[in-house]
Short mmCIF file of C-alpha atoms and ligand atoms in Angstrom, two decimals:
data_model
loop_
_atom_site.label_atom_id
_atom_site.label_comp_id
_atom_site.label_asym_id
_atom_site.label_seq_id
_atom_site.Cartn_x
_atom_site.Cartn_y
_atom_site.Cartn_z
CA MET A 1 23.26 23.31 14.35
CA SER A 2 19.67 22.18 14.62
CA TYR A 3 17.69 21.11 11.61
CA ILE A 4 15.03 23.83 11.88
CA GLU A 5 16.12 27.10 13.46
CA ILE A 6 13.61 29.83 14.19
CA ARG A 7 15.23 33.01 15.45
CA ASN A 8 13.47 36.01 17.01
CA ILE A 9 10.33 35.79 14.92
CA PHE A 10 7.81 38.58 15.26
CA LYS A 11 4.59 38.49 13.26
CA ILE A 12 2.35 41.53 13.46
CA PHE A 13 -0.93 41.60 11.55
CA GLY A 14 -2.27 44.95 10.36
CA PRO A 15 -1.65 47.75 7.86
CA ASP A 16 1.64 49.06 9.30
CA PRO A 17 3.36 46.18 11.08
CA LYS A 18 6.73 47.94 11.35
CA SER A 19 5.36 50.64 13.65
CA ALA A 20 3.86 48.06 15.98
CA LEU A 21 7.06 46.03 15.77
CA GLU A 22 8.98 48.78 17.54
CA LEU A 23 6.46 48.71 20.37
CA ALA A 24 6.68 44.91 20.57
CA LYS A 25 10.47 45.02 20.66
CA GLY A 26 10.20 47.63 23.37
CA GLY A 27 8.32 45.12 25.51
CA ALA A 28 4.67 46.02 24.89
CA ASP A 29 2.42 42.94 24.96
CA LYS A 30 -0.37 41.82 22.64
CA ASP A 31 -3.22 43.63 24.44
CA GLU A 32 -1.29 46.89 24.73
CA ILE A 33 -0.29 46.86 21.06
CA LEU A 34 -3.86 46.13 19.99
CA ALA A 35 -5.17 48.97 22.16
CA LYS A 36 -2.56 51.49 20.99
CA THR A 37 -2.23 50.62 17.31
CA GLY A 38 -5.05 48.25 16.32
CA HIS A 39 -2.42 45.70 15.24
CA THR A 40 -2.56 42.06 16.30
CA VAL A 41 0.56 40.34 17.54
CA GLY A 42 0.63 36.82 16.07
CA LEU A 43 4.11 35.90 17.32
CA HIS A 44 6.29 37.82 19.73
CA ASP A 45 10.04 37.17 19.63
CA VAL A 46 9.79 33.40 19.21
CA SER A 47 13.04 31.45 18.96
CA LEU A 48 13.00 27.66 18.65
CA THR A 49 15.15 24.87 17.34
CA ILE A 50 13.80 21.56 16.11
CA GLU A 51 16.03 18.53 15.65
CA GLN A 52 15.96 16.14 12.73
CA GLY A 53 13.76 13.13 13.46
CA GLU A 54 12.04 14.83 16.37
CA THR A 55 8.29 14.99 16.96
CA PHE A 56 7.93 18.58 18.08
CA VAL A 57 4.54 19.64 19.40
CA VAL A 58 3.32 23.22 19.60
CA MET A 59 0.43 23.87 21.93
CA GLY A 60 -1.45 26.76 23.47
CA LEU A 61 -4.94 28.19 23.77
CA SER A 62 -6.91 29.40 20.78
CA GLY A 63 -5.30 32.54 19.37
CA SER A 64 -1.92 31.88 21.00
CA GLY A 65 -0.15 31.76 17.61
CA LYS A 66 0.15 28.03 16.81
CA SER A 67 -1.12 28.20 13.24
CA THR A 68 0.79 31.42 12.66
CA LEU A 69 3.97 29.62 13.67
CA ILE A 70 3.44 26.58 11.43
CA ARG A 71 2.48 28.83 8.49
CA HIS A 72 5.92 30.40 8.74
CA LEU A 73 7.52 27.00 8.21
CA ASN A 74 5.92 26.53 4.79
CA ARG A 75 6.04 30.28 4.18
CA LEU A 76 2.33 30.71 3.76
CA ILE A 77 3.17 33.85 5.71
CA ASP A 78 6.41 35.74 6.18
CA PRO A 79 7.56 37.18 9.48
CA THR A 80 7.62 40.89 10.29
CA ALA A 81 11.10 40.26 11.69
CA GLY A 82 13.34 37.28 12.37
CA SER A 83 14.92 34.37 10.50
CA ILE A 84 14.06 30.74 9.71
CA SER A 85 16.38 28.09 8.33
CA PHE A 86 16.04 24.42 7.38
CA GLY A 87 19.28 22.44 7.36
CA GLY A 88 21.25 25.68 7.38
CA GLU A 89 19.34 27.10 4.42
CA ASP A 90 17.56 30.43 4.86
CA ILE A 91 14.02 29.67 3.69
CA LEU A 92 13.05 33.36 3.74
CA ALA A 93 15.58 34.01 0.97
CA MET A 94 14.00 31.47 -1.43
CA ASP A 95 12.44 32.86 -4.61
CA ILE A 96 9.12 31.49 -5.88
CA PRO A 97 10.52 28.54 -7.91
CA ALA A 98 12.82 27.53 -5.05
CA LEU A 99 9.95 27.87 -2.59
CA ASN A 100 7.65 25.73 -4.73
CA ALA A 101 10.31 23.03 -4.98
CA PHE A 102 10.92 23.25 -1.23
CA ARG A 103 7.23 22.78 -0.46
CA ARG A 104 6.78 19.98 -2.98
CA LYS A 105 9.85 17.93 -2.16
CA ARG A 106 10.73 18.63 1.43
CA LEU A 107 7.42 19.30 3.21
CA GLY A 108 4.35 17.19 3.78
CA MET A 109 1.21 18.76 5.21
CA VAL A 110 -1.71 17.23 7.06
CA PHE A 111 -4.75 19.41 7.74
CA GLN A 112 -7.46 19.39 10.37
CA ARG A 113 -10.25 19.07 7.80
CA PHE A 114 -8.28 16.40 5.92
CA GLY A 115 -8.05 18.55 2.77
CA LEU A 116 -8.61 15.62 0.42
CA LEU A 117 -9.47 16.24 -3.21
CA PRO A 118 -13.17 15.28 -3.36
CA HIS A 119 -13.22 14.18 -7.01
CA ARG A 120 -10.19 11.92 -6.70
CA ASN A 121 -10.36 8.44 -5.25
CA VAL A 122 -8.12 7.21 -2.45
CA MET A 123 -5.40 6.02 -4.83
CA ASP A 124 -5.28 9.30 -6.72
CA ASN A 125 -5.33 11.35 -3.52
CA VAL A 126 -2.41 9.44 -2.03
CA ALA A 127 -0.50 9.57 -5.32
CA TYR A 128 -1.23 13.28 -5.81
CA GLY A 129 2.09 14.61 -4.53
CA LEU A 130 4.01 12.17 -6.70
CA GLU A 131 1.91 13.16 -9.70
CA ILE A 132 2.79 16.82 -9.11
CA GLN A 133 6.43 15.81 -8.95
CA GLY A 134 6.08 14.20 -12.38
CA THR A 135 6.34 10.54 -11.31
CA ALA A 136 4.91 8.16 -13.95
CA ARG A 137 1.49 6.64 -13.22
CA LYS A 138 2.63 3.04 -12.77
CA LYS A 139 5.41 4.00 -10.42
CA ARG A 140 3.31 6.35 -8.30
CA GLU A 141 0.53 3.79 -7.99
CA VAL A 142 2.96 1.17 -6.73
CA ALA A 143 4.25 3.64 -4.14
CA ALA A 144 0.74 4.79 -3.17
CA SER A 145 -0.49 1.18 -2.84
CA LYS A 146 2.25 0.44 -0.38
CA TRP A 147 1.18 3.38 1.79
CA ILE A 148 -2.52 2.57 1.49
CA ALA A 149 -1.88 -0.96 2.71
CA ARG A 150 0.42 0.34 5.42
CA VAL A 151 -2.42 2.28 7.10
CA GLY A 152 -4.98 -0.49 6.70
CA LEU A 153 -6.90 0.90 3.73
CA ALA A 154 -6.16 -1.83 1.18
CA GLY A 155 -9.36 -2.48 -0.78
CA TYR A 156 -10.47 1.16 -0.56
CA GLU A 157 -8.28 2.43 -3.43
CA THR A 158 -11.20 3.31 -5.69
CA LYS A 159 -13.42 4.85 -2.99
CA PHE A 160 -13.94 8.61 -2.88
CA PRO A 161 -13.39 10.73 0.25
CA ASP A 162 -17.11 11.13 0.98
CA GLN A 163 -17.41 7.33 1.09
CA LEU A 164 -14.95 7.14 4.00
CA SER A 165 -15.25 7.84 7.74
CA GLY A 166 -13.33 10.78 9.22
CA GLY A 167 -10.65 8.49 10.62
CA MET A 168 -10.18 6.80 7.24
CA GLN A 169 -10.03 10.16 5.50
CA GLN A 170 -7.28 11.31 7.82
CA ARG A 171 -5.34 8.10 7.17
CA VAL A 172 -5.51 9.06 3.51
CA GLY A 173 -4.40 12.60 4.43
CA LEU A 174 -1.46 11.27 6.39
CA THR A 175 -0.33 8.85 3.71
CA ARG A 176 -0.74 11.48 1.01
CA ALA A 177 1.73 13.60 2.95
CA LEU A 178 4.13 10.68 3.46
CA ALA A 179 4.00 9.33 -0.11
CA THR A 180 6.48 11.91 -1.41
CA ASP A 181 8.91 10.99 1.39
CA PRO A 182 9.20 14.56 2.75
CA GLU A 183 11.80 15.57 5.33
CA VAL A 184 9.27 17.42 7.44
CA LEU A 185 5.63 16.76 8.24
CA LEU A 186 3.58 19.78 9.27
CA MET A 187 0.39 18.81 11.08
CA ASP A 188 -1.97 21.57 12.24
CA GLU A 189 -4.64 20.11 14.57
CA ALA A 190 -4.58 17.08 12.31
CA PHE A 191 -6.51 14.84 14.69
CA SER A 192 -8.70 17.45 16.37
CA ALA A 193 -11.77 16.78 14.22
CA LEU A 194 -11.81 13.06 15.06
CA ASP A 195 -13.81 11.50 17.86
CA PRO A 196 -11.77 10.40 20.89
CA LEU A 197 -11.27 6.69 20.13
CA ILE A 198 -10.39 7.26 16.48
CA ARG A 199 -8.17 10.12 17.53
CA SER A 200 -6.29 7.87 19.91
CA ASP A 201 -5.90 5.26 17.12
CA MET A 202 -4.47 7.91 14.81
CA GLN A 203 -2.00 9.02 17.47
CA ASP A 204 -0.86 5.40 17.85
CA GLU A 205 -0.61 5.04 14.07
CA LEU A 206 1.48 8.19 13.77
CA MET A 207 3.81 7.04 16.55
CA LYS A 208 4.18 3.62 14.91
CA LEU A 209 5.01 5.20 11.56
CA GLN A 210 7.39 7.66 13.19
CA ALA A 211 9.28 4.87 14.99
CA GLU A 212 10.20 3.57 11.52
CA LEU A 213 10.39 6.73 9.47
CA HIS A 214 12.06 9.24 11.82
CA LYS A 215 10.59 12.25 10.06
CA THR A 216 10.88 15.68 11.54
CA ILE A 217 7.29 16.33 12.64
CA VAL A 218 5.86 19.66 13.74
CA PHE A 219 2.50 18.87 15.28
CA ILE A 220 0.05 21.46 16.52
CA THR A 221 -2.61 20.73 19.07
CA HIS A 222 -4.50 22.45 21.87
CA ASP A 223 -4.80 19.14 23.73
CA LEU A 224 -2.07 18.58 26.30
CA ASP A 225 -2.78 14.85 26.62
CA GLU A 226 -2.16 14.51 22.89
CA ALA A 227 0.98 16.65 23.14
CA LEU A 228 2.36 14.60 26.03
CA LYS A 229 1.61 11.33 24.28
CA ILE A 230 3.23 11.98 20.94
CA GLY A 231 5.74 14.78 21.55
CA ASP A 232 9.46 14.32 22.07
CA ARG A 233 9.39 17.96 23.07
CA ILE A 234 6.57 20.42 23.53
CA ALA A 235 6.54 24.18 23.03
CA ILE A 236 3.83 26.19 24.74
CA LEU A 237 2.66 29.50 23.30
CA LYS A 238 0.69 32.23 25.03
CA ASP A 239 -0.35 35.48 23.34
CA GLY A 240 2.29 34.89 20.68
CA LYS A 241 5.09 34.33 23.17
CA LEU A 242 6.90 31.11 23.88
CA VAL A 243 6.42 30.33 27.56
CA GLN A 244 8.09 26.93 27.81
CA VAL A 245 9.83 24.29 25.72
CA GLY A 246 10.58 20.93 27.23
CA ARG A 247 10.18 17.18 27.27
CA PRO A 248 6.72 15.97 28.38
CA GLU A 249 7.94 15.19 31.88
CA GLU A 250 9.54 18.60 32.27
CA ILE A 251 6.29 20.29 31.33
CA VAL A 252 4.36 18.25 33.89
CA LEU A 253 6.93 18.31 36.69
CA LYS A 254 8.20 21.87 36.23
CA PRO A 255 5.56 24.03 34.56
CA ALA A 256 7.14 27.42 33.80
CA ASP A 257 4.20 29.50 35.00
CA ASP A 258 0.53 29.45 36.00
CA TYR A 259 -0.59 29.21 32.37
CA VAL A 260 1.33 25.98 31.80
CA GLN A 261 0.32 24.75 35.24
CA ALA A 262 -3.34 25.25 34.33
CA PHE A 263 -2.85 23.00 31.29
CA THR A 264 -1.15 20.28 33.31
CA ARG A 265 -3.67 20.21 36.14
CA ASP A 266 -5.95 17.57 34.64
CA VAL A 267 -3.29 15.49 32.96
CA ASN A 268 -3.12 11.78 33.75
CA ARG A 269 0.33 11.92 35.32
CA SER A 270 0.67 8.14 35.55
CA LYS A 271 0.84 7.98 31.75
CA VAL A 272 3.49 10.69 31.49
CA LEU A 273 5.89 10.27 34.39
CA ARG A 274 8.56 7.59 34.29
CA ALA A 275 10.43 5.80 37.05
CA LYS A 276 13.67 7.62 36.31
CA SER A 277 12.19 11.07 36.73
CA ILE A 278 10.83 10.53 40.23
CA MET A 279 13.15 7.87 41.71
CA ALA A 280 15.72 8.49 44.43
CA PRO A 281 19.07 7.94 42.69
CA ILE A 282 21.48 5.50 44.30
CA SER A 283 25.25 5.50 44.21
CA GLU A 284 27.14 2.39 43.07
CA THR A 285 28.18 1.50 46.60
CA GLU A 286 24.57 1.01 47.62
CA ASP A 287 23.80 -1.51 44.85
CA GLU A 288 23.95 -4.58 47.08
CA ALA A 289 21.29 -3.34 49.44
CA THR A 290 18.66 -3.09 46.72
CA THR A 291 19.02 -6.42 44.94
CA ASP A 292 16.20 -8.12 46.86
CA LEU A 293 13.62 -5.57 45.86
CA PRO A 294 11.29 -5.96 42.89
CA ALA A 295 12.76 -4.28 39.81
CA VAL A 296 11.26 -1.82 37.34
CA SER A 297 12.88 -0.27 34.31
CA ALA A 298 13.94 3.37 34.34
CA ASN A 299 11.71 4.20 31.37
CA ALA A 300 8.61 2.46 32.73
CA ARG A 301 5.64 4.75 33.19
CA LEU A 302 3.96 4.99 36.57
CA ALA A 303 0.79 3.48 35.11
CA ASP A 304 2.76 0.27 34.50
CA ILE A 305 4.63 0.41 37.81
CA LEU A 306 1.58 0.91 39.99
CA PRO A 307 0.40 -2.74 39.84
CA ILE A 308 3.88 -3.90 40.87
CA ALA A 309 3.96 -1.40 43.71
CA LEU A 310 0.50 -2.45 44.90
CA ALA A 311 1.30 -6.16 44.69
CA ASN A 312 4.52 -5.84 46.67
CA GLY A 313 3.93 -2.88 48.93
CA THR A 314 7.69 -2.34 49.17
CA ALA A 315 10.21 -0.05 47.53
CA MET A 316 11.44 -1.08 44.07
CA THR A 317 14.81 -1.00 42.37
CA VAL A 318 15.01 1.06 39.19
CA LEU A 319 17.19 -0.53 36.50
CA ASP A 320 18.72 1.19 33.48
CA SER A 321 18.80 -0.42 30.02
CA LYS A 322 21.81 -2.54 31.05
CA ASP A 323 19.98 -3.78 34.17
CA THR A 324 22.21 -1.74 36.44
CA PRO A 325 20.39 -0.41 39.51
CA ILE A 326 20.28 3.38 39.33
CA GLY A 327 17.64 4.26 41.87
CA THR A 328 14.89 3.23 44.22
CA LEU A 329 11.23 4.05 44.12
CA SER A 330 8.91 3.80 47.11
CA PRO A 331 5.10 3.60 47.02
CA GLN A 332 5.15 6.94 48.87
CA GLN A 333 7.18 8.58 46.07
CA ILE A 334 4.71 7.29 43.51
CA VAL A 335 1.73 8.61 45.43
CA GLU A 336 3.38 12.03 45.79
CA ALA A 337 4.28 12.19 42.10
CA LEU A 338 0.73 11.29 41.06
CA ASP A 339 -0.62 13.89 43.45
CA GLY A 340 1.56 16.63 41.99
N1 LIG B 1 -4.40 36.69 8.71
C1 LIG B 1 -4.54 37.27 9.91
N2 LIG B 1 -4.89 38.56 10.02
C2 LIG B 1 -5.01 39.16 11.23
N3 LIG B 1 -4.80 38.52 12.40
C3 LIG B 1 -4.46 37.24 12.35
C4 LIG B 1 -4.31 36.53 11.13
N4 LIG B 1 -3.96 35.24 11.39
C5 LIG B 1 -3.88 35.15 12.74
N5 LIG B 1 -4.18 36.33 13.31
C6 LIG B 1 -4.18 36.62 14.76
O1 LIG B 1 -2.97 36.13 15.30
C7 LIG B 1 -3.21 35.49 16.56
C8 LIG B 1 -2.76 34.05 16.49
O2 LIG B 1 -3.65 33.33 15.64
P1 LIG B 1 -3.44 31.80 15.27
O3 LIG B 1 -4.41 31.46 14.20
O4 LIG B 1 -2.03 31.55 15.01
O5 LIG B 1 -3.86 31.10 16.64
P2 LIG B 1 -3.96 29.54 16.99
O6 LIG B 1 -3.11 29.33 18.20
O7 LIG B 1 -3.68 28.73 15.79
O8 LIG B 1 -5.49 29.41 17.43
P3 LIG B 1 -6.56 28.18 17.19
O9 LIG B 1 -6.28 27.19 18.29
O10 LIG B 1 -7.87 28.86 17.38
O11 LIG B 1 -6.34 27.64 15.81
C9 LIG B 1 -4.68 35.67 16.87
O12 LIG B 1 -4.83 36.78 17.71
C10 LIG B 1 -5.29 35.93 15.50
O13 LIG B 1 -6.40 36.77 15.61
MG1 LIG B 2 -4.82 27.36 14.64
#
């Protein structure tokens, strides 16, 4: 069983969702349902599983249903049909007290506009979740200080949000979410309001934290480069429907349709593709023949392999983590992969 299981979720917005639901189940799409009934399809038969410790990215154009999907996970909205479970527990069956406890203890949320409390300083913002949980002041300040230092904001504890840059505010937002040690982090366009360099820093920071913390992260973005950089897997939504779920390389190498293809067109493929996904595999009997060639590791990205390829001009041997040759990679293969 997966940690988060989303099964056949439909979300229809409008006065009589059930009537439109029948049409949706019968195969009518978003435009048709809007034209016939005036109802908006937010999600159309979406089923997904998310593993514990995974960074799962949801992407799609504006209006494709990303926020609607994430709002189901904290039950800001309930589905018209379908089921959602966390660790085997049906979250749709929770009553209000159980739901409040679930949100407070098991979820952390990071918002696009940071969502900091303007009249609380950095320390009190980061410690907020612990305060709500009833943790004593001394104890929560010790915990908050650790997080503040961890994201490079030591010395800013008594500053207020409007005294910080956007990037600093979002560091506070991220650590506020982490301070209660939630199982799941929900991040809806969390870095989208930041300028490109700061945004890239925040992506690196999140990946660094995640390498230690192994949270289950559901991260929404409309930026494929961001999705490919931080996602273990990526789900792509279109008009409320799931069009593809896959690892970054699968999305780039095997886009499910023209919509996904359009997203991938301008991607920097050298930063996504790895040696192992484009090499020509070799059988064990061929090992000897490849030992004179320069070696690259199976997980190396093409951006890092290119200089080696250019310097040598020959094929390379691809080694697995135990330094066993598992494939060969020619400059021609690299050029073709980068070309798409
Ligand atoms: N509360 C609501 N009432 C009516 N329609 C809604 C509501 N919330 C979302 N929708 C509709 O559901 C669809 C999906 O919206 P959603 O906000 O999930 O898109 P999104 O992918 O997050 O877009 P963006 O990138 O612009 O944030 C849209 O057609 C939207 O108009
Ligand atoms: Mg949205």
